[in-house]
Tab-separated table of N, CA, C and O in Angstrom:
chain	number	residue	atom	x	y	z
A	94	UNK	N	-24.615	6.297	-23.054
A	94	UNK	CA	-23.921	6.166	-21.801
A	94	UNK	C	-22.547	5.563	-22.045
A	94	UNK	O	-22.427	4.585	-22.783
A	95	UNK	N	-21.582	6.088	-21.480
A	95	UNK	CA	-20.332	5.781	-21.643
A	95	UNK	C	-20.389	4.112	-20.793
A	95	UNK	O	-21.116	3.720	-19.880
A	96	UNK	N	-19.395	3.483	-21.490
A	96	UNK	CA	-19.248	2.176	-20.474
A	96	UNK	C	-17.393	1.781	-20.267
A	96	UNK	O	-16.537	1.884	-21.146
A	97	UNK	N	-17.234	1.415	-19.116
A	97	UNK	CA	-15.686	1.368	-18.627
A	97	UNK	C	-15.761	-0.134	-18.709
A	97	UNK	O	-16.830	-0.718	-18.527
A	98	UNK	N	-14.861	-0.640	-18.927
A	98	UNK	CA	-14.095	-2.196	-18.774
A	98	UNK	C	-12.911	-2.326	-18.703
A	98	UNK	O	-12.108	-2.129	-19.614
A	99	UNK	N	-12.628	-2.755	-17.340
A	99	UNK	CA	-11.315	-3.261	-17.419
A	99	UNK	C	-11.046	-4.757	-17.782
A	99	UNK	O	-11.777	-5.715	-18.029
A	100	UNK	N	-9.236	-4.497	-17.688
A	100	UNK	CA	-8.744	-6.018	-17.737
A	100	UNK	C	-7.508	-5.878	-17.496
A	100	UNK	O	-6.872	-4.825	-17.519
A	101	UNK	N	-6.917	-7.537	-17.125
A	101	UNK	CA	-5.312	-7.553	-17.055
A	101	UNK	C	-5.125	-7.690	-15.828
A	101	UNK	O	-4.011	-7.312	-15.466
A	102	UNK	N	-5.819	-8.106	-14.998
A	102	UNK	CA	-5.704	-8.798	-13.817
A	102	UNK	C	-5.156	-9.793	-13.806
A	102	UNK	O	-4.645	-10.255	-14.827
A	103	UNK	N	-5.123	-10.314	-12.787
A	103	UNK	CA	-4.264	-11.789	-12.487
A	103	UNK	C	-3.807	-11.953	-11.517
A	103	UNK	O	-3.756	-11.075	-10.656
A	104	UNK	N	-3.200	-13.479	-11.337
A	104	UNK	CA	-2.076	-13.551	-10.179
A	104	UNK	C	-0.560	-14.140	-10.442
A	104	UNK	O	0.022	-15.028	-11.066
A	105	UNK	N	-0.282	-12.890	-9.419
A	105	UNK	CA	0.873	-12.854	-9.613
A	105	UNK	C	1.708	-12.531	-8.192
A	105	UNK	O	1.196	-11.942	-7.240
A	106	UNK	N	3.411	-13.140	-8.235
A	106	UNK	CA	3.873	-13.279	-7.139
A	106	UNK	C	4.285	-11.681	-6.507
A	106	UNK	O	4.130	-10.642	-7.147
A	107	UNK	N	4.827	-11.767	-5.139
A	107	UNK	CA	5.133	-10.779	-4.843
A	107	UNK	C	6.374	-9.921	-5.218
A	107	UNK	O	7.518	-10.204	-4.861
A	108	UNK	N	6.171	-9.280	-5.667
A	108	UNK	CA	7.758	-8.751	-6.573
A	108	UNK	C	7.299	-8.724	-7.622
A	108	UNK	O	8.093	-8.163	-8.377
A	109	UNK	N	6.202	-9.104	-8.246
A	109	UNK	CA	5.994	-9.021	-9.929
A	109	UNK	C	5.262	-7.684	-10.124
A	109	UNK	O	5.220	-6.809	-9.259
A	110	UNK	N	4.690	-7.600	-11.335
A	110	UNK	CA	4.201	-6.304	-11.964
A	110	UNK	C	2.892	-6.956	-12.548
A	110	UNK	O	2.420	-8.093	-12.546
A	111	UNK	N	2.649	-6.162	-12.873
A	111	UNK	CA	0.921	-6.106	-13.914
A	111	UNK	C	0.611	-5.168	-14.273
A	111	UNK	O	0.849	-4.209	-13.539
A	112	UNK	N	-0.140	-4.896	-15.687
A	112	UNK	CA	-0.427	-3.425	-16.247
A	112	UNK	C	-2.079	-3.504	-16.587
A	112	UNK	O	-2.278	-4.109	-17.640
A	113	UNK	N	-2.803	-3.220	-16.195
A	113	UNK	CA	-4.375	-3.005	-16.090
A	113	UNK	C	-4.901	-2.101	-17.197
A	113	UNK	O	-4.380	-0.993	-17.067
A	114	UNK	N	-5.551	-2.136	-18.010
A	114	UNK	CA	-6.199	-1.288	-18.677
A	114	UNK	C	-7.704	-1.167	-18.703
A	114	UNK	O	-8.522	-2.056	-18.465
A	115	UNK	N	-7.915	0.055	-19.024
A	115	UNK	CA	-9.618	0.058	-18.503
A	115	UNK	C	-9.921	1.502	-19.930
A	115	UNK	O	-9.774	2.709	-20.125
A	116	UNK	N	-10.369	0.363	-20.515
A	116	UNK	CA	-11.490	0.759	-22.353
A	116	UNK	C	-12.482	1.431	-22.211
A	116	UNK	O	-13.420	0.894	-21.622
A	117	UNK	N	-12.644	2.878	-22.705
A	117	UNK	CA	-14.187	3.406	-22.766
A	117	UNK	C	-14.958	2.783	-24.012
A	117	UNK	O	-14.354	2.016	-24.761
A	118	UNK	N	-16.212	3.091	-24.220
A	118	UNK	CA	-17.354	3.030	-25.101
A	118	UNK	C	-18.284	3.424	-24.913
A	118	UNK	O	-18.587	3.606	-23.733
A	119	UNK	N	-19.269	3.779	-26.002
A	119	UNK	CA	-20.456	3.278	-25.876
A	119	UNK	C	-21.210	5.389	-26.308
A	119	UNK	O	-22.432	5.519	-26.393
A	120	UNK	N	-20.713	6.079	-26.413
A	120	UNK	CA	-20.388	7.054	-26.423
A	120	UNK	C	-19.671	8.587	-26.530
A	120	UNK	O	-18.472	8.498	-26.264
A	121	UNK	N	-19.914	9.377	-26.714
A	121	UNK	CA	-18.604	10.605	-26.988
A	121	UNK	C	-17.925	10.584	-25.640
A	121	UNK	O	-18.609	10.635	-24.617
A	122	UNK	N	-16.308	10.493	-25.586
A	122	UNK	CA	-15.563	10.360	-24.483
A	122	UNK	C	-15.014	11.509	-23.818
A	122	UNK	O	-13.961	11.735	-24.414
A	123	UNK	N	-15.157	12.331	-22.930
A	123	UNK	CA	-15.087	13.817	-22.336
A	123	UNK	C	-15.141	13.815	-21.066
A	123	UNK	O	-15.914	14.467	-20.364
A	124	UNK	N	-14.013	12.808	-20.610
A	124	UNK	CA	-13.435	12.933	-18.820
A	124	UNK	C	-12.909	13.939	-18.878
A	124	UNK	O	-12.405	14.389	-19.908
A	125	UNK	N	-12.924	14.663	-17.450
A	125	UNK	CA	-12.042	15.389	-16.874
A	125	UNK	C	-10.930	14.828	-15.854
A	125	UNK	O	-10.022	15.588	-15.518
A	126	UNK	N	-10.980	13.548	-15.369
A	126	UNK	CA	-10.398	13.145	-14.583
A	126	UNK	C	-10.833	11.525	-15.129
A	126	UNK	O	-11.973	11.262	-15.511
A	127	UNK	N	-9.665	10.477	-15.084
A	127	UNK	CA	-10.024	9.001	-15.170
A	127	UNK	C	-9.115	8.876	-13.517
A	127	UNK	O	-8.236	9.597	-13.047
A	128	UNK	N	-9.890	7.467	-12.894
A	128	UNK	CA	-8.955	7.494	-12.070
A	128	UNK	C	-8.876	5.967	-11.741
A	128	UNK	O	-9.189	5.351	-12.760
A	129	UNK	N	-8.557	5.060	-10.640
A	129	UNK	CA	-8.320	3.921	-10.294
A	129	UNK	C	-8.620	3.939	-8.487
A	129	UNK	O	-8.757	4.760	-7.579
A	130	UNK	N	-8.612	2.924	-8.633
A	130	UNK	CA	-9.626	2.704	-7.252
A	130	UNK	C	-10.068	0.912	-7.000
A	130	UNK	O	-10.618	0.137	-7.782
A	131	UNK	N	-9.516	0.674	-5.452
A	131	UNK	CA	-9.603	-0.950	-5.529
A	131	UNK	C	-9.894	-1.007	-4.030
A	131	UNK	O	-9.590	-0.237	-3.118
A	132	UNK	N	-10.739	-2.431	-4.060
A	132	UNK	CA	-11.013	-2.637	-2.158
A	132	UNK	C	-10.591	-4.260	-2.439
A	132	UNK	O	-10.570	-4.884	-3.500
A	133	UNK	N	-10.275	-4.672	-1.108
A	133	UNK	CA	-9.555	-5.781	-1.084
A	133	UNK	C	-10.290	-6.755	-0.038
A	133	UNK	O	-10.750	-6.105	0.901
A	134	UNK	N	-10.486	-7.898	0.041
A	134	UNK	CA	-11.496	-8.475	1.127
A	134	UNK	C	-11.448	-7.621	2.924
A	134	UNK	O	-10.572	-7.257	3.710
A	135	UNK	N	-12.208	-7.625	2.895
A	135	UNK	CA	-12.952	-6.911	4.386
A	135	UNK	C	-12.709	-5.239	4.303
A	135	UNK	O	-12.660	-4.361	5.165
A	136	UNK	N	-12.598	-5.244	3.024
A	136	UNK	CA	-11.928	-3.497	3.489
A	136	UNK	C	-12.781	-2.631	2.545
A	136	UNK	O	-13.561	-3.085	1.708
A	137	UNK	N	-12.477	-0.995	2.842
A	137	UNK	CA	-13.522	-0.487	2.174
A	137	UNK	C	-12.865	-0.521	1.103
A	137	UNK	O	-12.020	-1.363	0.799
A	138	UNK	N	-13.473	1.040	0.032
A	138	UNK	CA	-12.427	0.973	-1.303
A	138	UNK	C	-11.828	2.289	-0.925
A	138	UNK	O	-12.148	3.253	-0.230
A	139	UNK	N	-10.797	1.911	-1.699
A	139	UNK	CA	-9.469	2.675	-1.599
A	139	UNK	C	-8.935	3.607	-2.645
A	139	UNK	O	-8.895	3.180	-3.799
A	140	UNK	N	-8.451	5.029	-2.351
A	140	UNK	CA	-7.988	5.137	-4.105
A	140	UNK	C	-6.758	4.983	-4.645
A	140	UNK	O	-6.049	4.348	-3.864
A	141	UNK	N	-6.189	5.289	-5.648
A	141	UNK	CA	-4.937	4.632	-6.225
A	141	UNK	C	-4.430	5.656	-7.108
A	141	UNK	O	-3.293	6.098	-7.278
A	142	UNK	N	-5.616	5.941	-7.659
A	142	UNK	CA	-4.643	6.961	-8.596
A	142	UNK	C	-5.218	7.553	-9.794
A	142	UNK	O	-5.602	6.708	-10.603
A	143	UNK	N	-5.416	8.991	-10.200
A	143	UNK	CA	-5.774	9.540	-11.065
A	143	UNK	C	-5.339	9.823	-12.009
A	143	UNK	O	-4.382	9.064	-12.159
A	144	UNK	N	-5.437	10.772	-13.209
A	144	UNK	CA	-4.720	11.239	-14.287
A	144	UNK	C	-6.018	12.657	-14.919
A	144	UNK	O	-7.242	12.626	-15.046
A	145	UNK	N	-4.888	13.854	-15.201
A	145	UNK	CA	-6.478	14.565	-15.632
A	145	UNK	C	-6.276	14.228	-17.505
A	145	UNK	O	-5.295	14.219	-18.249
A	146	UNK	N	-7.483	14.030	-17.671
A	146	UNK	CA	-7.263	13.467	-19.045
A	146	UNK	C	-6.534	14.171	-20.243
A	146	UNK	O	-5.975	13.629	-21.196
A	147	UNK	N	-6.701	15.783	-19.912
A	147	UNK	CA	-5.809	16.637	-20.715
A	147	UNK	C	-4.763	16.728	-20.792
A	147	UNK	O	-4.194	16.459	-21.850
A	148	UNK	N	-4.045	17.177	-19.607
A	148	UNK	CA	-3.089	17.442	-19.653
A	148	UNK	C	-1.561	16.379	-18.998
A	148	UNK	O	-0.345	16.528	-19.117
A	149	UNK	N	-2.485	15.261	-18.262
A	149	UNK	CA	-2.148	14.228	-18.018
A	149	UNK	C	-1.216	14.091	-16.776
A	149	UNK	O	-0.409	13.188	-16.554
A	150	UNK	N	-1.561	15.405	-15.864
A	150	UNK	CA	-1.513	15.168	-14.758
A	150	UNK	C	-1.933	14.425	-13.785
A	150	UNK	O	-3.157	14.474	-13.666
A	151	UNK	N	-1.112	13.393	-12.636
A	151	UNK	CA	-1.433	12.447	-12.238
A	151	UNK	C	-1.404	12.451	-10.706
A	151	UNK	O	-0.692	13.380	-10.323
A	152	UNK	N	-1.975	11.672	-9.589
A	152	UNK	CA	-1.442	11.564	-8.312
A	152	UNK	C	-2.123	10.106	-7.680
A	152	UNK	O	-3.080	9.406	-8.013
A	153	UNK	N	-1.323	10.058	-6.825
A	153	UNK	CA	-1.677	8.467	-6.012
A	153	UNK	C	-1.700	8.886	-4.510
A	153	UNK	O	-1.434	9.855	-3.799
A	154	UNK	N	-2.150	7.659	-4.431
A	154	UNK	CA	-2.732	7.029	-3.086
A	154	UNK	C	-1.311	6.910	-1.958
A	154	UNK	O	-0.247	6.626	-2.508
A	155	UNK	N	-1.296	7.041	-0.986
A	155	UNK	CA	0.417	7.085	-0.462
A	155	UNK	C	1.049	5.201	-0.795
A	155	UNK	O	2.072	4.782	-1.336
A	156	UNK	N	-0.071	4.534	-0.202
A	156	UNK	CA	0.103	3.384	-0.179
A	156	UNK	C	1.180	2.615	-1.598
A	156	UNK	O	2.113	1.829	-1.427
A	157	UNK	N	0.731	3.086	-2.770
A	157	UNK	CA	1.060	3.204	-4.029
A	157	UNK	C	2.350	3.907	-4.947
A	157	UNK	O	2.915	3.673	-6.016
A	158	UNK	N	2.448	4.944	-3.805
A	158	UNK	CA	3.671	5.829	-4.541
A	158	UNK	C	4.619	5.471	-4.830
A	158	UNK	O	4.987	4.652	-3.988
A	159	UNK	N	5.575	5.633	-5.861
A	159	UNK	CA	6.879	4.846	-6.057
A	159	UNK	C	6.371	3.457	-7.053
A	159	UNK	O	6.715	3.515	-8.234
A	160	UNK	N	5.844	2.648	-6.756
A	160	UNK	CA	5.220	1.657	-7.480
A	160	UNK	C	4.261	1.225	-9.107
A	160	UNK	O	4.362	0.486	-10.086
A	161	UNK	N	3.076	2.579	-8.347
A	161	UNK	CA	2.205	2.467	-9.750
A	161	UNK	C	2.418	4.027	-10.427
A	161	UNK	O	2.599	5.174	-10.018
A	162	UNK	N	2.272	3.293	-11.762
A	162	UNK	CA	1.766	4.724	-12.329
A	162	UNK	C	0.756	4.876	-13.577
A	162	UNK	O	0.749	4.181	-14.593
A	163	UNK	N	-0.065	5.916	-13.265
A	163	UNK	CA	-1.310	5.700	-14.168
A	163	UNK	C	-0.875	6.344	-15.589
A	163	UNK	O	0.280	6.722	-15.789
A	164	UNK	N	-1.760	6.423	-16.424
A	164	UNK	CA	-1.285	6.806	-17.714
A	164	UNK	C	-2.319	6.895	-18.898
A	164	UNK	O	-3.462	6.446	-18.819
A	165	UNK	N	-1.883	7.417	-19.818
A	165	UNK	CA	-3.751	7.200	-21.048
A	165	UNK	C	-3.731	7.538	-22.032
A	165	UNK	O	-3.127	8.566	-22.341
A	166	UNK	N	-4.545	6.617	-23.103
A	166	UNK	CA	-3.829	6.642	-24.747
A	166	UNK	C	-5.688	7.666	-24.988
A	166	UNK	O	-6.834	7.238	-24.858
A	167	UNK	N	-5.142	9.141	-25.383
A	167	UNK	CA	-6.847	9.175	-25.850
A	167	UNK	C	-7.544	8.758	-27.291
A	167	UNK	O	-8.672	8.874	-27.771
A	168	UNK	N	-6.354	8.243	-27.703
A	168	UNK	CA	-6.993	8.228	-28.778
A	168	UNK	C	-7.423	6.103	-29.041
A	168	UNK	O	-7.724	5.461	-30.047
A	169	UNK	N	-7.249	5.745	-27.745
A	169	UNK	CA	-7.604	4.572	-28.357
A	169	UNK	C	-8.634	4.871	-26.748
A	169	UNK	O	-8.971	3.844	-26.161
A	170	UNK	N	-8.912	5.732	-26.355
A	170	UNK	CA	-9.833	5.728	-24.950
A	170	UNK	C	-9.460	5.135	-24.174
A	170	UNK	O	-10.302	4.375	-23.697
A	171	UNK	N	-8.008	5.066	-23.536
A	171	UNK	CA	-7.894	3.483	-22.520
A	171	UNK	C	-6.967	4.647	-21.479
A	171	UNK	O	-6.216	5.586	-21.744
A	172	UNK	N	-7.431	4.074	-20.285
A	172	UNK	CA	-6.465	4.647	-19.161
A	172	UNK	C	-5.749	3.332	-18.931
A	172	UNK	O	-6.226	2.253	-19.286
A	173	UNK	N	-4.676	3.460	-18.369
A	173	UNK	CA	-3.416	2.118	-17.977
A	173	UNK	C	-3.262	2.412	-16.391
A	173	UNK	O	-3.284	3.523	-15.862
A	174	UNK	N	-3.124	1.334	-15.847
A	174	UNK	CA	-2.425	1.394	-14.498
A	174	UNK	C	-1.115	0.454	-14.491
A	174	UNK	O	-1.456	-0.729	-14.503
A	175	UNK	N	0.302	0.632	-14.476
A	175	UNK	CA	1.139	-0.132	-14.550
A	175	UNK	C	1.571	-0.063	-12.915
A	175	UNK	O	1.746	0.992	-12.306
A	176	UNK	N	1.707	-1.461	-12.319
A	176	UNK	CA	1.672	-1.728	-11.364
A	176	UNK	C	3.005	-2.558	-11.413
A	176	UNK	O	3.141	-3.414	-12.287
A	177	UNK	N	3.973	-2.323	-10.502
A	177	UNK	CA	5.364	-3.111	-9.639
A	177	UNK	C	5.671	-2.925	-8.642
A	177	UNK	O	5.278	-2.081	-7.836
A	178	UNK	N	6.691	-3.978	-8.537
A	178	UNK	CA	6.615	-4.504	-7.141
A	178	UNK	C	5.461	-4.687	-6.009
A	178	UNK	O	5.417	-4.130	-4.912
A	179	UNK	N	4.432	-5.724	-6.630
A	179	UNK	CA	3.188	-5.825	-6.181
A	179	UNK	C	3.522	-6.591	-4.893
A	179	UNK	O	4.499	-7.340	-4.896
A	180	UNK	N	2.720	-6.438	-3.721
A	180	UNK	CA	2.877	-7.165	-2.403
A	180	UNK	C	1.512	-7.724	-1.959
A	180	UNK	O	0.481	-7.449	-2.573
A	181	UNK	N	1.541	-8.576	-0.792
A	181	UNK	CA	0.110	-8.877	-0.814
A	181	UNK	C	-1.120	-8.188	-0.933
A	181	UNK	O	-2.031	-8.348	-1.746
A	182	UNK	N	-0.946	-7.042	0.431
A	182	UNK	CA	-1.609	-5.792	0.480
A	182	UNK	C	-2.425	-5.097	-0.803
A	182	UNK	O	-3.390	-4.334	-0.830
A	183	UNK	N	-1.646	-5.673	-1.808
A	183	UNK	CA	-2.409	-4.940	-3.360
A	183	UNK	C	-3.500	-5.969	-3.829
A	183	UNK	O	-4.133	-5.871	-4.880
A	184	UNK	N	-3.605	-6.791	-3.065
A	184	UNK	CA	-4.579	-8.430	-3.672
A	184	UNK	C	-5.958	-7.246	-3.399
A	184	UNK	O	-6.281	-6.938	-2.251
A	185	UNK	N	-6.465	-6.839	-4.274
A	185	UNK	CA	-8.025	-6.373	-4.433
A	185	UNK	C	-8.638	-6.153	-5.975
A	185	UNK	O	-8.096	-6.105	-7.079
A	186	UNK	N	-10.012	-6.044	-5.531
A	186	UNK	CA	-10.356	-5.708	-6.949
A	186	UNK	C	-10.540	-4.185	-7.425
A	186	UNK	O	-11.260	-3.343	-6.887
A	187	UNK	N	-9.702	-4.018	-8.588
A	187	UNK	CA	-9.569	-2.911	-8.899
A	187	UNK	C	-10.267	-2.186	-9.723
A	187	UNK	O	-10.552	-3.009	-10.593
A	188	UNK	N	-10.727	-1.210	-10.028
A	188	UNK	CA	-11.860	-0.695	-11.108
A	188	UNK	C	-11.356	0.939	-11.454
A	188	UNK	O	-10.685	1.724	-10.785
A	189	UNK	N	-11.965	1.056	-12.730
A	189	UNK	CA	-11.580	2.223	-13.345
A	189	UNK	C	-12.816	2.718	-12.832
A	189	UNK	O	-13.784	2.139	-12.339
A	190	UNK	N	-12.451	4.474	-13.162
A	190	UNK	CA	-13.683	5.395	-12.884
A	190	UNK	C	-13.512	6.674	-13.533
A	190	UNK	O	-12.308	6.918	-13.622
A	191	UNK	N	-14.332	7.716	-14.090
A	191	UNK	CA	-14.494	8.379	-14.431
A	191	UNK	C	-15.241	10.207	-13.993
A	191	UNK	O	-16.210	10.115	-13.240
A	192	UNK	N	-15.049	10.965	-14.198
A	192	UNK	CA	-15.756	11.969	-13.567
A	192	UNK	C	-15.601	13.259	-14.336
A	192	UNK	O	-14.431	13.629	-14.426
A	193	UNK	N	-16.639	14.147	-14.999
A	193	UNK	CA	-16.886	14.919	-16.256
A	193	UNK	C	-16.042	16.458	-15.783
A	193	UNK	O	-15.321	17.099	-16.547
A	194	UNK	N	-16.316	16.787	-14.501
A	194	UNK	CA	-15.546	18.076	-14.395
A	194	UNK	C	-14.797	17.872	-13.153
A	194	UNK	O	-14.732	16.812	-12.530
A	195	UNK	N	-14.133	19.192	-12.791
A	195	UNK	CA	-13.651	19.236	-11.447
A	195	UNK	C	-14.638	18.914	-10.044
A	195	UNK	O	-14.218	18.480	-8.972
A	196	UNK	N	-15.625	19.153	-10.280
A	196	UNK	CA	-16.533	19.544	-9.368
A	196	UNK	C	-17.432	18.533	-9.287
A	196	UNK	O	-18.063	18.621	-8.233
A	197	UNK	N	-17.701	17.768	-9.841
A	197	UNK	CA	-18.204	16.295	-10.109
A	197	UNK	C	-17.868	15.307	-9.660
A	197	UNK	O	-16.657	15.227	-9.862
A	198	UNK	N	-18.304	14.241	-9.014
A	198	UNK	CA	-18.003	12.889	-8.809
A	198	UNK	C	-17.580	11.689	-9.667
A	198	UNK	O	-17.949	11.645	-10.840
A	199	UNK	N	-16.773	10.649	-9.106
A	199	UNK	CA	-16.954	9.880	-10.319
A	199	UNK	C	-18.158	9.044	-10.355
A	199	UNK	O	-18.598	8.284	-9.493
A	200	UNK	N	-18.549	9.297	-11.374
A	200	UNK	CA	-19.846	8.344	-11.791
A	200	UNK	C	-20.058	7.759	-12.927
A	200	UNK	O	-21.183	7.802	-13.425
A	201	UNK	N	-19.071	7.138	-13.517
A	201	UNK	CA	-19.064	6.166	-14.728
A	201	UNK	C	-17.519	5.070	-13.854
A	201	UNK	O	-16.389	5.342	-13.449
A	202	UNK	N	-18.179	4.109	-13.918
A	202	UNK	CA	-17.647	2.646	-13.531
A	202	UNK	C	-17.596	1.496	-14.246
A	202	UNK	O	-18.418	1.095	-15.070
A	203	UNK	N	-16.525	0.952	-13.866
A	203	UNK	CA	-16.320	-0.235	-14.666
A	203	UNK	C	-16.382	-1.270	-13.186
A	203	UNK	O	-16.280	-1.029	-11.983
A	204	UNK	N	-16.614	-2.575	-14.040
A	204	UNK	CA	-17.230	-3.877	-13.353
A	204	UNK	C	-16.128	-4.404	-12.308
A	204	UNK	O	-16.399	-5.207	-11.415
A	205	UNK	N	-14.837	-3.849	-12.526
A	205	UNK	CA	-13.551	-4.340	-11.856
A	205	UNK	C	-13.093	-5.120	-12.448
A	205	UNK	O	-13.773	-5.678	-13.309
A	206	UNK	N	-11.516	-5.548	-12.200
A	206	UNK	CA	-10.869	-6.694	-12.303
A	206	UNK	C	-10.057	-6.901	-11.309
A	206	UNK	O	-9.345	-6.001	-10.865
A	207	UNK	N	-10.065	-8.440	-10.712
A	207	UNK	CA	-9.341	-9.060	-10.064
A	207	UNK	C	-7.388	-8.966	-9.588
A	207	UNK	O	-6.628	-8.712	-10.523
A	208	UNK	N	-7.077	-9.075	-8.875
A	208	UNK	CA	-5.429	-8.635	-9.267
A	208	UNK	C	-5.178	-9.171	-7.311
A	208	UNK	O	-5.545	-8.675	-6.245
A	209	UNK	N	-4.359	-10.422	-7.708
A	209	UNK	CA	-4.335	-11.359	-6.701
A	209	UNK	C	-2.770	-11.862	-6.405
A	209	UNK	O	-2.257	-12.732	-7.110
A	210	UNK	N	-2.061	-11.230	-5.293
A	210	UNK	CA	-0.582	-11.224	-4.990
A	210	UNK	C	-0.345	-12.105	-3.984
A	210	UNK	O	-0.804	-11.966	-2.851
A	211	UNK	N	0.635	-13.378	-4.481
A	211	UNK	CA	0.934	-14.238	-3.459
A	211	UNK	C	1.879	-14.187	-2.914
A	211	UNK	O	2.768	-13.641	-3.568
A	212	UNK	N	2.303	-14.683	-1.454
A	212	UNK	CA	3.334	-14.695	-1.084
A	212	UNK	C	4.513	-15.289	-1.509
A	212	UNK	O	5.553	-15.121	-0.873
């Protein structure tokens, strides 16, 4: 079974940046899609942003556009989310995800990480 972990959370002020990475293992690695995805207290979850692992086509969440952008080393298995000009609104926990074809869901998850924007 593949396993996701992120990291590179933190807090940080409004106007700053952060770059998130989220590590596969545990298994042969064969996404069709990695993507990002975060819920923030009282809210549901949200998405943020994909990448198809081939060819490294990407898209976001509107909320996000201009700001983040996703990205992915395959040969060290890691998808990146580089995140700026963070505002409060982005204070959630964020988690990587995974999904094998087009037609598939994501269903390989990571535990989240934290990512906390002060005023």
């Amino acid at each position: 079974q593949v396993q996701l972990v992120e990291s590179g959370g933190g807090l940080v002020q409004a106007g700053g940046s952060l770059r998130l990475s989220c590590a596969a293992s545990g298994g042969t690695f064969r996404p069709y899609v990695m993507g990002w995805f975060r819920q923030g207290p009282g809210k549901e979850r949200e998405f943020v942003a994909q990448c198809n692992w081939s060819g490294g086509s990407t898209s976001y969440g509107d909320s996000v556009k201009g700001r983040f952008t996703i990205s992915r080393d395959a040969a060290k298995k890691t998808v990146y989310l580089q995140m700026n000009n963070l505002q409060p609104d982005d204070t959630a926990v964020y988690y990587c995800a995974a999904r094998k074809t087009a037609g598939s869901p994501f269903g390989s998850w990571g535990p989240g990480t934290q990512v906390t924007v002060s005023s």
